Coordinates of C-alpha atoms and ligand atoms in Angstrom, one line a residue:
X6 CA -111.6 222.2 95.0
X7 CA -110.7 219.6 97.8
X8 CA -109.5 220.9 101.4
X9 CA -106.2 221.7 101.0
X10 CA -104.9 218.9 103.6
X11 CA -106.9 216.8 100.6
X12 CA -104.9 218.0 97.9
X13 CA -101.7 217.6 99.8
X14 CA -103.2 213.9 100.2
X15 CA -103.6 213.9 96.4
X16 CA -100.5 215.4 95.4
X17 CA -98.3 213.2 97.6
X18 CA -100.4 209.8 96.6
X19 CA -99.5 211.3 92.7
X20 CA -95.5 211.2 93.8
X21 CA -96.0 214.9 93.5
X22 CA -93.8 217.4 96.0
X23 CA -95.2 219.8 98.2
X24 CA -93.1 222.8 97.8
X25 CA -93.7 226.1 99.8
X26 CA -94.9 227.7 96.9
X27 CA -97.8 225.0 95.4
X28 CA -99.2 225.2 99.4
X29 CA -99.1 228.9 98.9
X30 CA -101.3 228.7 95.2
X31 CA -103.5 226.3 97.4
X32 CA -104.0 228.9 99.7
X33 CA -105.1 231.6 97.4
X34 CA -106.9 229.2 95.4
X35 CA -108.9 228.0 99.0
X36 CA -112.4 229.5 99.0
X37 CA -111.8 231.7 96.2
X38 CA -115.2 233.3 94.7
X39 CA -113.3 236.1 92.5
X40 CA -111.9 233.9 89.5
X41 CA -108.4 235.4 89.7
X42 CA -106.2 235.5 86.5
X43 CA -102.9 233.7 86.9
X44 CA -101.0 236.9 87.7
X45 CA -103.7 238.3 89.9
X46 CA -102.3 234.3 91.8
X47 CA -98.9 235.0 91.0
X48 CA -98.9 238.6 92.7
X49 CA -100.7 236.7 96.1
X50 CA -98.5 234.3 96.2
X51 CA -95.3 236.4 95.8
X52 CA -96.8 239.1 98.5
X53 CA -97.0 235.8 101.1
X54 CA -93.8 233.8 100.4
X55 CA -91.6 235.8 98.4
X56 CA -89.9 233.2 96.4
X57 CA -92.4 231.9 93.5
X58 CA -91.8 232.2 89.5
X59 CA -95.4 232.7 87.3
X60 CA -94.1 229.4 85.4
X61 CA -94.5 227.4 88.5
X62 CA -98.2 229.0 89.3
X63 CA -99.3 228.3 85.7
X64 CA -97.7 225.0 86.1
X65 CA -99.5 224.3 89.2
X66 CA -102.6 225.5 87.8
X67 CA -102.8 223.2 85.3
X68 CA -101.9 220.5 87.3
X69 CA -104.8 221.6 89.4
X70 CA -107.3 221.7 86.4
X71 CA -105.6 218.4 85.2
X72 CA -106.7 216.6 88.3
X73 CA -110.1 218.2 88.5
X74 CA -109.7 220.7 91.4
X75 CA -110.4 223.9 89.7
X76 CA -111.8 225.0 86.3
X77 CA -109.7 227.7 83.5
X78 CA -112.9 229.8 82.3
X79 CA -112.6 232.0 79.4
X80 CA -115.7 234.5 79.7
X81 CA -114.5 237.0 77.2
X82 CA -112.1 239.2 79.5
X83 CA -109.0 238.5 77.6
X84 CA -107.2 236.2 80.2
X85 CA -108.2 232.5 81.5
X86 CA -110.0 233.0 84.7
X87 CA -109.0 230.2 87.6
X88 CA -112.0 229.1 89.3
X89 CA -112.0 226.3 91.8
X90 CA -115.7 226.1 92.4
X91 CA -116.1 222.8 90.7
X92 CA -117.8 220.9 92.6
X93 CA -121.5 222.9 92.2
X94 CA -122.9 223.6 88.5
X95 CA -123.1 227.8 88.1
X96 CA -122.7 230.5 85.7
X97 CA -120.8 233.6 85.5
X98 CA -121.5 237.2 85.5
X99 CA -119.1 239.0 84.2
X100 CA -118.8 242.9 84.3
X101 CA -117.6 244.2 81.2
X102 CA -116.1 247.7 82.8
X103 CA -113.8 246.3 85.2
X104 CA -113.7 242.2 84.1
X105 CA -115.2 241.3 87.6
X106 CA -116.4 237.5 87.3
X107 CA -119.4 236.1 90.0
X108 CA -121.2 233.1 90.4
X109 CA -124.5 233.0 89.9
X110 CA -127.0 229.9 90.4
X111 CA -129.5 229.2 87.9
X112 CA -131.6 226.5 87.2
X113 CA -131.3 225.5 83.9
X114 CA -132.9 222.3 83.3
X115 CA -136.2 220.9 82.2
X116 CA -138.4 223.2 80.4
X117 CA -135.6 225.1 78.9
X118 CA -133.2 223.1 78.2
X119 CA -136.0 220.9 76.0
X120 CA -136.8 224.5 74.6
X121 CA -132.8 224.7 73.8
X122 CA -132.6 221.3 72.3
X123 CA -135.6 221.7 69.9
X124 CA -133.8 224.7 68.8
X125 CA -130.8 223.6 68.1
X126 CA -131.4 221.1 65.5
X127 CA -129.2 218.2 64.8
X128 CA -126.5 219.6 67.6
X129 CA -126.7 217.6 70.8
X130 CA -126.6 219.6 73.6
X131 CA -124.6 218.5 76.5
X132 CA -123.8 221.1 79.0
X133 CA -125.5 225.0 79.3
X134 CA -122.4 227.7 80.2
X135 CA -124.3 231.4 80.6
X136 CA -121.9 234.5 80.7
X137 CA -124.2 237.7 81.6
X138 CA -122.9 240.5 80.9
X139 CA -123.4 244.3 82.5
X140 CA -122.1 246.3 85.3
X141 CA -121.2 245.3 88.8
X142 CA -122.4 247.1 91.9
X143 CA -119.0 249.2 91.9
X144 CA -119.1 250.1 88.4
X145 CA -122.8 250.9 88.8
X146 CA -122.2 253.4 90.9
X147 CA -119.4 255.1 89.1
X148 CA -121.2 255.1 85.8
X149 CA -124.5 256.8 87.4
X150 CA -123.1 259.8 89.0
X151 CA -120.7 260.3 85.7
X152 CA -124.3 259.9 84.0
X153 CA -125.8 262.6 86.3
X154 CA -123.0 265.2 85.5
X155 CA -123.6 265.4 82.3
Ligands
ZN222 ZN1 -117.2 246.4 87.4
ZN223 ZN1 -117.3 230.5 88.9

């Protein structure tokens, strides 16, 4: 996602207003590394300015994806995750006790992806998503000591 003065830029060049509330979505959308769901946005939003509907943050979200500032990822969890890392190629971990979504870097390119490709037959491979699925360090720790007590 752009700096938010950027977006402002963009949305004003796009005869688009700059209400309270879309400057409070940037906001929470600034930075962002946990891939909130649109209520998880809505319920930010609400707790800074107050005043904010969840049709206007779904509207503003796809207005965002629309003009290439953040990505909707589905990874399984049952909602559309907002992510506006968009600008560097990664893959998700998801945790499948408590739906936490990361990043993770990998490199998938040469060797593999020609591995992928003669695998895959007459399908043309474009683009590589991995989801990795397991625990996260929180969950982790809950499940072990439940683990020791029994
Ligand atoms: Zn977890
Ligand atoms: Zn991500």
């Amino acid at each position: 996602m752009n700096s938010i003065s950027n977006l402002v830029d963009i949305y004003r060049l796009t005869n688009r207003k700059i209400t309270p509330q879309r400057l409070a979505i940037f906001n929470v959308l600034d930075s962002n590394t946990d891939h909130p769901t649109a209520e998880e946005i809505y319920e930010q939003v609400k707790s800074q300015i107050g005043n904010v509907s969840l049709k206007t943050v779904y509207q503003t979200l796809n207005e965002l994806e629309s003009l290439n500032q953040i990505q909707i990822i589905d990874v399984g969890t049952g909602t559309s995750r907002y992510d506006p890392n968009v600008n560097q190629l990664h893959h998700h971990l998801v945790c499948q006790n408590c739906s936490k979504v990361k990043d993770i870097e990998l490199d998938i390119s040469g060797e593999m992806l020609k591995a992928f490709s003669q695998n895959s037959g007459e399908f043309k491979i474009d683009r590589v998503e991995v989801v990795i699925r397991g625990l996260c360090e929180v969950c982790l720790g809950k499940g072990s000591s439940k683990q020791s007590e029994l």
